PDB file of N, CA and C in Angstrom:
ATOM      1  N   UNK C   1       7.718   9.156  17.042  1.00  0.00           N
ATOM      2  CA  UNK C   1       7.685   8.260  15.878  1.00  0.00           C
ATOM      3  C   UNK C   1       7.622   6.826  16.357  1.00  0.00           C
ATOM      4  N   UNK C   2       6.718   6.055  15.820  1.00  0.00           N
ATOM      5  CA  UNK C   2       6.613   4.639  16.147  1.00  0.00           C
ATOM      6  C   UNK C   2       7.729   3.888  15.443  1.00  0.00           C
ATOM      7  N   UNK C   3       8.552   3.194  16.213  1.00  0.00           N
ATOM      8  CA  UNK C   3       9.668   2.437  15.637  1.00  0.00           C
ATOM      9  C   UNK C   3       9.288   0.969  15.544  1.00  0.00           C
ATOM     10  N   UNK C   4       9.945   0.288  14.624  1.00  0.00           N
ATOM     11  CA  UNK C   4       9.704  -1.138  14.477  1.00  0.00           C
ATOM     12  C   UNK C   4       8.620  -1.479  13.474  1.00  0.00           C
ATOM     13  N   UNK C   5       7.976  -0.470  12.911  1.00  0.00           N
ATOM     14  CA  UNK C   5       6.932  -0.727  11.924  1.00  0.00           C
ATOM     15  C   UNK C   5       7.454  -0.431  10.523  1.00  0.00           C
ATOM     16  N   UNK C   6       7.261  -1.366   9.617  1.00  0.00           N
ATOM     17  CA  UNK C   6       7.635  -1.182   8.219  1.00  0.00           C
ATOM     18  C   UNK C   6       6.649  -0.228   7.551  1.00  0.00           C
ATOM     19  N   UNK C   7       5.361  -0.414   7.868  1.00  0.00           N
ATOM     20  CA  UNK C   7       4.293   0.444   7.345  1.00  0.00           C
ATOM     21  C   UNK C   7       3.475   0.931   8.537  1.00  0.00           C
ATOM     22  N   UNK C   8       3.229   2.228   8.576  1.00  0.00           N
ATOM     23  CA  UNK C   8       2.431   2.829   9.634  1.00  0.00           C
ATOM     24  C   UNK C   8       1.408   3.750   8.981  1.00  0.00           C
ATOM     25  N   UNK C   9       0.142   3.475   9.214  1.00  0.00           N
ATOM     26  CA  UNK C   9      -0.936   4.296   8.653  1.00  0.00           C
ATOM     27  C   UNK C   9      -1.802   4.775   9.803  1.00  0.00           C
ATOM     28  N   UNK C  10      -2.025   6.083   9.853  1.00  0.00           N
ATOM     29  CA  UNK C  10      -2.837   6.674  10.909  1.00  0.00           C
ATOM     30  C   UNK C  10      -3.853   7.637  10.313  1.00  0.00           C
ATOM     31  N   UNK C  11      -5.100   7.482  10.729  1.00  0.00           N
ATOM     32  CA  UNK C  11      -6.189   8.395  10.356  1.00  0.00           C
ATOM     33  C   UNK C  11      -6.285   8.618   8.851  1.00  0.00           C
ATOM     34  N   UNK C  12      -6.156   7.559   8.072  1.00  0.00           N
ATOM     35  CA  UNK C  12      -6.221   7.665   6.612  1.00  0.00           C
ATOM     36  C   UNK C  12      -7.664   7.850   6.157  1.00  0.00           C
ATOM     37  N   UNK C  13      -7.879   8.889   5.364  1.00  0.00           N
ATOM     38  CA  UNK C  13      -9.185   9.185   4.774  1.00  0.00           C
ATOM     39  C   UNK C  13      -8.973   9.450   3.287  1.00  0.00           C
ATOM     40  N   UNK C  14      -9.932   9.013   2.468  1.00  0.00           N
ATOM     41  CA  UNK C  14      -9.876   9.309   1.038  1.00  0.00           C
ATOM     42  C   UNK C  14     -11.298   9.387   0.500  1.00  0.00           C
ATOM     43  N   UNK C  15     -11.514  10.329  -0.428  1.00  0.00           N
ATOM     44  CA  UNK C  15     -12.829  10.496  -1.050  1.00  0.00           C
ATOM     45  C   UNK C  15     -12.652  10.729  -2.543  1.00  0.00           C
ATOM     46  N   UNK C  16     -13.587  10.191  -3.323  1.00  0.00           N
ATOM     47  CA  UNK C  16     -13.671  10.472  -4.754  1.00  0.00           C
ATOM     48  C   UNK C  16     -14.777  11.493  -4.945  1.00  0.00           C
ATOM     49  N   UNK C  17     -14.432  12.674  -5.452  1.00  0.00           N
ATOM     50  CA  UNK C  17     -15.411  13.739  -5.696  1.00  0.00           C
ATOM     51  C   UNK C  17     -16.320  13.970  -4.492  1.00  0.00           C
ATOM     52  N   UNK C  18     -15.726  14.006  -3.309  1.00  0.00           N
ATOM     53  CA  UNK C  18     -16.485  14.271  -2.094  1.00  0.00           C
ATOM     54  C   UNK C  18     -17.174  13.061  -1.488  1.00  0.00           C
ATOM     55  N   UNK C  19     -17.152  11.912  -2.187  1.00  0.00           N
ATOM     56  CA  UNK C  19     -17.773  10.695  -1.659  1.00  0.00           C
ATOM     57  C   UNK C  19     -16.721   9.900  -0.878  1.00  0.00           C
ATOM     58  N   UNK C  20     -16.888   9.778   0.444  1.00  0.00           N
ATOM     59  CA  UNK C  20     -15.883   9.075   1.250  1.00  0.00           C
ATOM     60  C   UNK C  20     -15.786   7.594   0.896  1.00  0.00           C
ATOM     61  N   UNK C  21     -14.558   7.138   0.686  1.00  0.00           N
ATOM     62  CA  UNK C  21     -14.311   5.727   0.379  1.00  0.00           C
ATOM     63  C   UNK C  21     -13.554   5.065   1.527  1.00  0.00           C
ATOM     64  N   UNK C  22     -12.551   5.756   2.045  1.00  0.00           N
ATOM     65  CA  UNK C  22     -11.784   5.256   3.192  1.00  0.00           C
ATOM     66  C   UNK C  22     -11.960   6.232   4.345  1.00  0.00           C
ATOM     67  N   UNK C  23     -12.264   5.698   5.515  1.00  0.00           N
ATOM     68  CA  UNK C  23     -12.484   6.550   6.685  1.00  0.00           C
ATOM     69  C   UNK C  23     -11.698   6.019   7.880  1.00  0.00           C
ATOM     70  N   UNK C  24     -10.834   6.849   8.416  1.00  0.00           N
ATOM     71  CA  UNK C  24     -10.135   6.560   9.668  1.00  0.00           C
ATOM     72  C   UNK C  24      -9.435   5.197   9.683  1.00  0.00           C
ATOM     73  N   UNK C  25      -8.673   4.907   8.632  1.00  0.00           N
ATOM     74  CA  UNK C  25      -7.940   3.640   8.545  1.00  0.00           C
ATOM     75  C   UNK C  25      -6.688   3.731   9.420  1.00  0.00           C
ATOM     76  N   UNK C  26      -6.480   2.716  10.236  1.00  0.00           N
ATOM     77  CA  UNK C  26      -5.310   2.596  11.108  1.00  0.00           C
ATOM     78  C   UNK C  26      -4.644   1.264  10.782  1.00  0.00           C
ATOM     79  N   UNK C  27      -3.327   1.262  10.598  1.00  0.00           N
ATOM     80  CA  UNK C  27      -2.626   0.013  10.294  1.00  0.00           C
ATOM     81  C   UNK C  27      -1.170   0.122  10.718  1.00  0.00           C
ATOM     82  N   UNK C  28      -0.673  -0.940  11.343  1.00  0.00           N
ATOM     83  CA  UNK C  28       0.742  -1.039  11.705  1.00  0.00           C
ATOM     84  C   UNK C  28       1.226  -2.408  11.265  1.00  0.00           C
ATOM     85  N   UNK C  29       2.244  -2.423  10.406  1.00  0.00           N
ATOM     86  CA  UNK C  29       2.789  -3.678   9.882  1.00  0.00           C
ATOM     87  C   UNK C  29       4.276  -3.722  10.213  1.00  0.00           C
ATOM     88  N   UNK C  30       4.686  -4.768  10.905  1.00  0.00           N
ATOM     89  CA  UNK C  30       6.101  -4.955  11.242  1.00  0.00           C
ATOM     90  C   UNK C  30       6.819  -5.654  10.095  1.00  0.00           C
ATOM     91  N   UNK C  31       8.125  -5.499  10.039  1.00  0.00           N
ATOM     92  CA  UNK C  31       8.943  -6.171   9.021  1.00  0.00           C
ATOM     93  C   UNK C  31       8.701  -7.673   9.099  1.00  0.00           C
ATOM     94  N   UNK C  32       8.481  -8.295   7.938  1.00  0.00           N
ATOM     95  CA  UNK C  32       8.260  -9.734   7.859  1.00  0.00           C
ATOM     96  C   UNK C  32       6.829 -10.164   8.092  1.00  0.00           C
ATOM     97  N   UNK C  33       5.983  -9.258   8.507  1.00  0.00           N
ATOM     98  CA  UNK C  33       4.583  -9.575   8.772  1.00  0.00           C
ATOM     99  C   UNK C  33       3.799  -9.590   7.464  1.00  0.00           C
ATOM    100  N   UNK C  34       2.895 -10.535   7.306  1.00  0.00           N
ATOM    101  CA  UNK C  34       2.033 -10.623   6.128  1.00  0.00           C
ATOM    102  C   UNK C  34       0.622 -10.220   6.515  1.00  0.00           C
ATOM    103  N   UNK C  35      -0.031  -9.468   5.627  1.00  0.00           N
ATOM    104  CA  UNK C  35      -1.413  -9.070   5.877  1.00  0.00           C
ATOM    105  C   UNK C  35      -2.244  -9.354   4.636  1.00  0.00           C
ATOM    106  N   UNK C  36      -3.538  -9.409   4.801  1.00  0.00           N
ATOM    107  CA  UNK C  36      -4.477  -9.539   3.690  1.00  0.00           C
ATOM    108  C   UNK C  36      -5.488  -8.414   3.775  1.00  0.00           C
ATOM    109  N   UNK C  37      -5.944  -7.940   2.643  1.00  0.00           N
ATOM    110  CA  UNK C  37      -6.956  -6.889   2.579  1.00  0.00           C
ATOM    111  C   UNK C  37      -8.215  -7.530   2.007  1.00  0.00           C
ATOM    112  N   UNK C  38      -9.256  -7.627   2.810  1.00  0.00           N
ATOM    113  CA  UNK C  38     -10.495  -8.283   2.407  1.00  0.00           C
ATOM    114  C   UNK C  38     -11.662  -7.319   2.511  1.00  0.00           C
ATOM    115  N   UNK C  39     -12.652  -7.499   1.640  1.00  0.00           N
ATOM    116  CA  UNK C  39     -13.861  -6.695   1.710  1.00  0.00           C
ATOM    117  C   UNK C  39     -14.691  -6.881   0.461  1.00  0.00           C
ATOM    118  N   UNK C  40     -15.959  -6.489   0.525  1.00  0.00           N
ATOM    119  CA  UNK C  40     -16.839  -6.626  -0.637  1.00  0.00           C
ATOM    120  C   UNK C  40     -16.473  -5.629  -1.735  1.00  0.00           C
ATOM    121  N   UNK C  41     -17.050  -5.808  -2.904  1.00  0.00           N
ATOM    122  CA  UNK C  41     -16.851  -4.864  -4.009  1.00  0.00           C
ATOM    123  C   UNK C  41     -17.210  -3.460  -3.542  1.00  0.00           C
ATOM    124  N   UNK C  42     -16.376  -2.501  -3.905  1.00  0.00           N
ATOM    125  CA  UNK C  42     -16.644  -1.112  -3.564  1.00  0.00           C
ATOM    126  C   UNK C  42     -16.255  -0.711  -2.155  1.00  0.00           C
ATOM    127  N   UNK C  43     -15.590  -1.600  -1.421  1.00  0.00           N
ATOM    128  CA  UNK C  43     -15.229  -1.300  -0.030  1.00  0.00           C
ATOM    129  C   UNK C  43     -14.002  -0.399   0.083  1.00  0.00           C
ATOM    130  N   UNK C  44     -13.233  -0.246  -1.002  1.00  0.00           N
ATOM    131  CA  UNK C  44     -12.055   0.617  -0.972  1.00  0.00           C
ATOM    132  C   UNK C  44     -10.725  -0.120  -0.976  1.00  0.00           C
ATOM    133  N   UNK C  45     -10.745  -1.420  -1.225  1.00  0.00           N
ATOM    134  CA  UNK C  45      -9.501  -2.209  -1.231  1.00  0.00           C
ATOM    135  C   UNK C  45      -8.527  -1.702  -2.286  1.00  0.00           C
ATOM    136  N   UNK C  46      -8.986  -1.525  -3.498  1.00  0.00           N
ATOM    137  CA  UNK C  46      -8.110  -1.057  -4.581  1.00  0.00           C
ATOM    138  C   UNK C  46      -7.630   0.363  -4.317  1.00  0.00           C
ATOM    139  N   UNK C  47      -8.496   1.210  -3.805  1.00  0.00           N
ATOM    140  CA  UNK C  47      -8.107   2.578  -3.462  1.00  0.00           C
ATOM    141  C   UNK C  47      -7.016   2.561  -2.402  1.00  0.00           C
ATOM    142  N   UNK C  48      -7.187   1.725  -1.387  1.00  0.00           N
ATOM    143  CA  UNK C  48      -6.183   1.596  -0.328  1.00  0.00           C
ATOM    144  C   UNK C  48      -4.832   1.187  -0.907  1.00  0.00           C
ATOM    145  N   UNK C  49      -4.824   0.192  -1.797  1.00  0.00           N
ATOM    146  CA  UNK C  49      -3.572  -0.272  -2.401  1.00  0.00           C
ATOM    147  C   UNK C  49      -2.959   0.787  -3.312  1.00  0.00           C
ATOM    148  N   UNK C  50      -3.795   1.570  -4.003  1.00  0.00           N
ATOM    149  CA  UNK C  50      -3.272   2.651  -4.845  1.00  0.00           C
ATOM    150  C   UNK C  50      -2.593   3.720  -3.996  1.00  0.00           C
ATOM    151  N   UNK C  51      -3.126   3.977  -2.820  1.00  0.00           N
ATOM    152  CA  UNK C  51      -2.479   4.919  -1.903  1.00  0.00           C
ATOM    153  C   UNK C  51      -1.160   4.337  -1.421  1.00  0.00           C
ATOM    154  N   UNK C  52      -1.180   3.072  -1.025  1.00  0.00           N
ATOM    155  CA  UNK C  52       0.016   2.440  -0.475  1.00  0.00           C
ATOM    156  C   UNK C  52       1.144   2.327  -1.495  1.00  0.00           C
ATOM    157  N   UNK C  53       0.813   2.177  -2.782  1.00  0.00           N
ATOM    158  CA  UNK C  53       1.882   2.085  -3.785  1.00  0.00           C
ATOM    159  C   UNK C  53       2.200   3.448  -4.402  1.00  0.00           C
ATOM    160  N   UNK C  54       1.564   4.518  -3.916  1.00  0.00           N
ATOM    161  CA  UNK C  54       1.923   5.865  -4.331  1.00  0.00           C
ATOM    162  C   UNK C  54       1.185   6.399  -5.538  1.00  0.00           C
ATOM    163  N   UNK C  55       0.239   5.650  -6.076  1.00  0.00           N
ATOM    164  CA  UNK C  55      -0.518   6.112  -7.241  1.00  0.00           C
ATOM    165  C   UNK C  55      -1.458   7.256  -6.874  1.00  0.00           C
ATOM    166  N   UNK C  56      -2.112   7.161  -5.729  1.00  0.00           N
ATOM    167  CA  UNK C  56      -2.985   8.230  -5.229  1.00  0.00           C
ATOM    168  C   UNK C  56      -2.270   8.921  -4.074  1.00  0.00           C
ATOM    169  N   UNK C  57      -2.129  10.241  -4.180  1.00  0.00           N
ATOM    170  CA  UNK C  57      -1.419  10.978  -3.126  1.00  0.00           C
ATOM    171  C   UNK C  57      -2.275  12.056  -2.482  1.00  0.00           C
ATOM    172  N   UNK C  58      -3.492  12.224  -2.925  1.00  0.00           N
ATOM    173  CA  UNK C  58      -4.340  13.289  -2.383  1.00  0.00           C
ATOM    174  C   UNK C  58      -5.244  12.757  -1.266  1.00  0.00           C
ATOM    175  N   UNK C  59      -4.647  12.042  -0.335  1.00  0.00           N
ATOM    176  CA  UNK C  59      -5.373  11.496   0.807  1.00  0.00           C
ATOM    177  C   UNK C  59      -5.128  12.379   2.025  1.00  0.00           C
ATOM    178  N   UNK C  60      -5.915  12.155   3.054  1.00  0.00           N
ATOM    179  CA  UNK C  60      -5.698  12.809   4.336  1.00  0.00           C
ATOM    180  C   UNK C  60      -5.202  11.763   5.317  1.00  0.00           C
ATOM    181  N   UNK C  61      -4.350  12.165   6.225  1.00  0.00           N
ATOM    182  CA  UNK C  61      -3.814  11.250   7.218  1.00  0.00           C
ATOM    183  C   UNK C  61      -2.329  11.049   7.014  1.00  0.00           C
ATOM    184  N   UNK C  62      -1.803  10.050   7.704  1.00  0.00           N
ATOM    185  CA  UNK C  62      -0.363   9.797   7.669  1.00  0.00           C
ATOM    186  C   UNK C  62      -0.110   8.382   7.177  1.00  0.00           C
ATOM    187  N   UNK C  63       0.736   8.272   6.146  1.00  0.00           N
ATOM    188  CA  UNK C  63       1.165   6.975   5.618  1.00  0.00           C
ATOM    189  C   UNK C  63       2.689   6.996   5.604  1.00  0.00           C
ATOM    190  N   UNK C  64       3.283   6.118   6.414  1.00  0.00           N
ATOM    191  CA  UNK C  64       4.734   6.055   6.553  1.00  0.00           C
ATOM    192  C   UNK C  64       5.228   4.683   6.101  1.00  0.00           C
ATOM    193  N   UNK C  65       6.347   4.674   5.368  1.00  0.00           N
ATOM    194  CA  UNK C  65       6.996   3.435   4.946  1.00  0.00           C
ATOM    195  C   UNK C  65       8.466   3.561   5.340  1.00  0.00           C
ATOM    196  N   UNK C  66       8.961   2.608   6.093  1.00  0.00           N
ATOM    197  CA  UNK C  66      10.346   2.660   6.597  1.00  0.00           C
ATOM    198  C   UNK C  66      10.618   3.957   7.357  1.00  0.00           C
ATOM    199  N   UNK C  67       9.615   4.485   8.039  1.00  0.00           N
ATOM    200  CA  UNK C  67       9.786   5.712   8.807  1.00  0.00           C
ATOM    201  C   UNK C  67       9.752   6.981   7.986  1.00  0.00           C
ATOM    202  N   UNK C  68       9.478   6.872   6.692  1.00  0.00           N
ATOM    203  CA  UNK C  68       9.439   8.029   5.790  1.00  0.00           C
ATOM    204  C   UNK C  68       8.015   8.277   5.323  1.00  0.00           C
ATOM    205  N   UNK C  69       7.643   9.557   5.235  1.00  0.00           N
ATOM    206  CA  UNK C  69       6.320   9.912   4.735  1.00  0.00           C
ATOM    207  C   UNK C  69       6.214   9.491   3.279  1.00  0.00           C
ATOM    208  N   UNK C  70       5.168   8.768   2.954  1.00  0.00           N
ATOM    209  CA  UNK C  70       4.983   8.227   1.606  1.00  0.00           C
ATOM    210  C   UNK C  70       5.027   9.320   0.539  1.00  0.00           C
ATOM    211  N   UNK C  71       4.466  10.480   0.845  1.00  0.00           N
ATOM    212  CA  UNK C  71       4.417  11.565  -0.140  1.00  0.00           C
ATOM    213  C   UNK C  71       5.801  12.118  -0.470  1.00  0.00           C
ATOM    214  N   UNK C  72       6.777  11.881   0.398  1.00  0.00           N
ATOM    215  CA  UNK C  72       8.116  12.432   0.176  1.00  0.00           C
ATOM    216  C   UNK C  72       8.996  11.512  -0.669  1.00  0.00           C
ATOM    217  N   UNK C  73       8.526  10.302  -0.963  1.00  0.00           N
ATOM    218  CA  UNK C  73       9.348   9.332  -1.688  1.00  0.00           C
ATOM    219  C   UNK C  73       9.207   9.490  -3.201  1.00  0.00           C
ATOM    220  N   UNK C  74      10.327   9.397  -3.909  1.00  0.00           N
ATOM    221  CA  UNK C  74      10.300   9.396  -5.373  1.00  0.00           C
ATOM    222  C   UNK C  74       9.813   8.033  -5.857  1.00  0.00           C
ATOM    223  N   UNK C  75       9.530   7.927  -7.139  1.00  0.00           N
ATOM    224  CA  UNK C  75       9.104   6.641  -7.707  1.00  0.00           C
ATOM    225  C   UNK C  75      10.165   5.570  -7.490  1.00  0.00           C
ATOM    226  N   UNK C  76      11.413   5.928  -7.636  1.00  0.00           N
ATOM    227  CA  UNK C  76      12.513   4.972  -7.439  1.00  0.00           C
ATOM    228  C   UNK C  76      12.575   4.503  -5.980  1.00  0.00           C
ATOM    229  N   UNK C  77      12.440   5.453  -5.053  1.00  0.00           N
ATOM    230  CA  UNK C  77      12.458   5.087  -3.634  1.00  0.00           C
ATOM    231  C   UNK C  77      11.257   4.205  -3.277  1.00  0.00           C
ATOM    232  N   UNK C  78      10.116   4.490  -3.884  1.00  0.00           N
ATOM    233  CA  UNK C  78       8.924   3.660  -3.658  1.00  0.00           C
ATOM    234  C   UNK C  78       9.181   2.237  -4.131  1.00  0.00           C
ATOM    235  N   UNK C  79       9.768   2.091  -5.312  1.00  0.00           N
ATOM    236  CA  UNK C  79      10.013   0.765  -5.883  1.00  0.00           C
ATOM    237  C   UNK C  79      10.968  -0.055  -5.019  1.00  0.00           C
ATOM    238  N   UNK C  80      11.851   0.616  -4.313  1.00  0.00           N
ATOM    239  CA  UNK C  80      12.781  -0.097  -3.420  1.00  0.00           C
ATOM    240  C   UNK C  80      12.097  -0.596  -2.157  1.00  0.00           C
ATOM    241  N   UNK C  81      10.975   0.001  -1.810  1.00  0.00           N
ATOM    242  CA  UNK C  81      10.336  -0.309  -0.539  1.00  0.00           C
ATOM    243  C   UNK C  81       9.026  -1.086  -0.660  1.00  0.00           C
ATOM    244  N   UNK C  82       8.329  -0.943  -1.771  1.00  0.00           N
ATOM    245  CA  UNK C  82       7.001  -1.551  -1.909  1.00  0.00           C
ATOM    246  C   UNK C  82       6.916  -2.303  -3.224  1.00  0.00           C
ATOM    247  N   UNK C  83       6.434  -3.537  -3.153  1.00  0.00           N
ATOM    248  CA  UNK C  83       6.205  -4.347  -4.359  1.00  0.00           C
ATOM    249  C   UNK C  83       4.732  -4.728  -4.404  1.00  0.00           C
ATOM    250  N   UNK C  84       4.122  -4.550  -5.540  1.00  0.00           N
ATOM    251  CA  UNK C  84       2.718  -4.902  -5.739  1.00  0.00           C
ATOM    252  C   UNK C  84       2.657  -6.032  -6.758  1.00  0.00           C
ATOM    253  N   UNK C  85       1.930  -7.079  -6.430  1.00  0.00           N
ATOM    254  CA  UNK C  85       1.706  -8.181  -7.367  1.00  0.00           C
ATOM    255  C   UNK C  85       0.232  -8.125  -7.755  1.00  0.00           C
ATOM    256  N   UNK C  86      -0.074  -7.716  -8.996  1.00  0.00           N
ATOM    257  CA  UNK C  86      -1.479  -7.598  -9.398  1.00  0.00           C
ATOM    258  C   UNK C  86      -2.157  -8.961  -9.483  1.00  0.00           C
ATOM    259  N   UNK C  87      -3.470  -8.924  -9.349  1.00  0.00           N
ATOM    260  CA  UNK C  87      -4.250 -10.161  -9.426  1.00  0.00           C
ATOM    261  C   UNK C  87      -4.103 -10.810 -10.797  1.00  0.00           C
ATOM    262  N   UNK C  88      -4.184 -10.002 -11.832  1.00  0.00           N
ATOM    263  CA  UNK C  88      -4.028 -10.499 -13.200  1.00  0.00           C
ATOM    264  C   UNK C  88      -2.664 -10.065 -13.708  1.00  0.00           C
ATOM    265  N   UNK C  89      -1.790 -11.017 -13.933  1.00  0.00           N
ATOM    266  CA  UNK C  89      -0.438 -10.716 -14.374  1.00  0.00           C
ATOM    267  C   UNK C  89      -0.303 -10.973 -15.867  1.00  0.00           C
ATOM    268  N   UNK C  90       0.515 -10.178 -16.526  1.00  0.00           N
ATOM    269  CA  UNK C  90       0.750 -10.359 -17.950  1.00  0.00           C
ATOM    270  C   UNK C  90       1.964 -11.239 -18.211  1.00  0.00           C
ATOM    271  N   UNK C  91       2.555 -11.783 -17.139  1.00  0.00           N
ATOM    272  CA  UNK C  91       3.703 -12.665 -17.316  1.00  0.00           C
ATOM    273  C   UNK C  91       3.279 -13.923 -18.059  1.00  0.00           C
ATOM    274  N   UNK C  92       4.091 -14.338 -19.014  1.00  0.00           N
ATOM    275  CA  UNK C  92       3.800 -15.551 -19.763  1.00  0.00           C
ATOM    276  C   UNK C  92       4.445 -16.777 -19.147  1.00  0.00           C
ATOM    277  N   UNK C  93       4.801 -16.670 -17.872  1.00  0.00           N
ATOM    278  CA  UNK C  93       5.480 -17.759 -17.187  1.00  0.00           C
ATOM    279  C   UNK C  93       4.668 -18.192 -15.977  1.00  0.00           C
ATOM    280  N   UNK C  94       4.909 -19.403 -15.536  1.00  0.00           N
ATOM    281  CA  UNK C  94       4.172 -19.948 -14.406  1.00  0.00           C
ATOM    282  C   UNK C  94       4.954 -19.735 -13.113  1.00  0.00           C
ATOM    283  N   UNK C  95       4.814 -18.525 -12.515  1.00  0.00           N
ATOM    284  CA  UNK C  95       5.478 -18.204 -11.257  1.00  0.00           C
ATOM    285  C   UNK C  95       4.434 -18.022 -10.169  1.00  0.00           C
ATOM    286  N   UNK C  96       4.812 -18.328  -8.934  1.00  0.00           N
ATOM    287  CA  UNK C  96       3.940 -18.035  -7.802  1.00  0.00           C
ATOM    288  C   UNK C  96       4.063 -16.554  -7.467  1.00  0.00           C
ATOM    289  N   UNK C  97       3.127 -16.031  -6.672  1.00  0.00           N
ATOM    290  CA  UNK C  97       3.190 -14.630  -6.251  1.00  0.00           C
ATOM    291  C   UNK C  97       4.489 -14.362  -5.497  1.00  0.00           C
ATOM    292  N   UNK C  98       4.902 -15.286  -4.641  1.00  0.00           N
ATOM    293  CA  UNK C  98       6.150 -15.120  -3.893  1.00  0.00           C
ATOM    294  C   UNK C  98       7.350 -15.027  -4.831  1.00  0.00           C
ATOM    295  N   UNK C  99       7.399 -15.869  -5.851  1.00  0.00           N
ATOM    296  CA  UNK C  99       8.517 -15.843  -6.800  1.00  0.00           C
ATOM    297  C   UNK C  99       8.572 -14.513  -7.553  1.00  0.00           C
ATOM    298  N   UNK C 100       7.412 -13.972  -7.920  1.00  0.00           N
ATOM    299  CA  UNK C 100       7.374 -12.686  -8.624  1.00  0.00           C
ATOM    300  C   UNK C 100       7.886 -11.577  -7.708  1.00  0.00           C
ATOM    301  N   UNK C 101       7.464 -11.578  -6.444  1.00  0.00           N
ATOM    302  CA  UNK C 101       7.930 -10.558  -5.501  1.00  0.00           C
ATOM    303  C   UNK C 101       9.435 -10.667  -5.307  1.00  0.00           C
ATOM    304  N   UNK C 102       9.939 -11.880  -5.154  1.00  0.00           N
ATOM    305  CA  UNK C 102      11.379 -12.068  -4.955  1.00  0.00           C
ATOM    306  C   UNK C 102      12.185 -11.625  -6.173  1.00  0.00           C
ATOM    307  N   UNK C 103      11.640 -11.762  -7.368  1.00  0.00           N
ATOM    308  CA  UNK C 103      12.325 -11.295  -8.577  1.00  0.00           C
ATOM    309  C   UNK C 103      12.500  -9.783  -8.560  1.00  0.00           C
ATOM    310  N   UNK C 104      11.536  -9.083  -7.980  1.00  0.00           N
ATOM    311  CA  UNK C 104      11.591  -7.622  -7.916  1.00  0.00           C
ATOM    312  C   UNK C 104      12.577  -7.105  -6.898  1.00  0.00           C
ATOM    313  N   UNK C 105      13.045  -7.948  -6.034  1.00  0.00           N
ATOM    314  CA  UNK C 105      13.994  -7.549  -4.991  1.00  0.00           C
ATOM    315  C   UNK C 105      15.376  -7.747  -5.511  1.00  0.00           C
TER     316      UNK C 105
END
């Protein structure tokens, strides 16, 4: 087991109706590290984030959060470990993305 990584993704693959969207994704994120996901339309960014937040679970490969297999976590356990800030927020207040994430903690 790789220690020291908050998020560990190995050999991640995902397909919609047999059409491959994500192929052989590898990622290691340490605690406190910030990353960005960039790519053109249709590159799989949203699919990747849906897997990481637990919405899509029918992927191939290994996705670990805090050393735990993502598929084994309940919704409550996921919420304690992963926060997603959508691009379009329905909040009627003027908060930064950082402030919204900190509110969820």
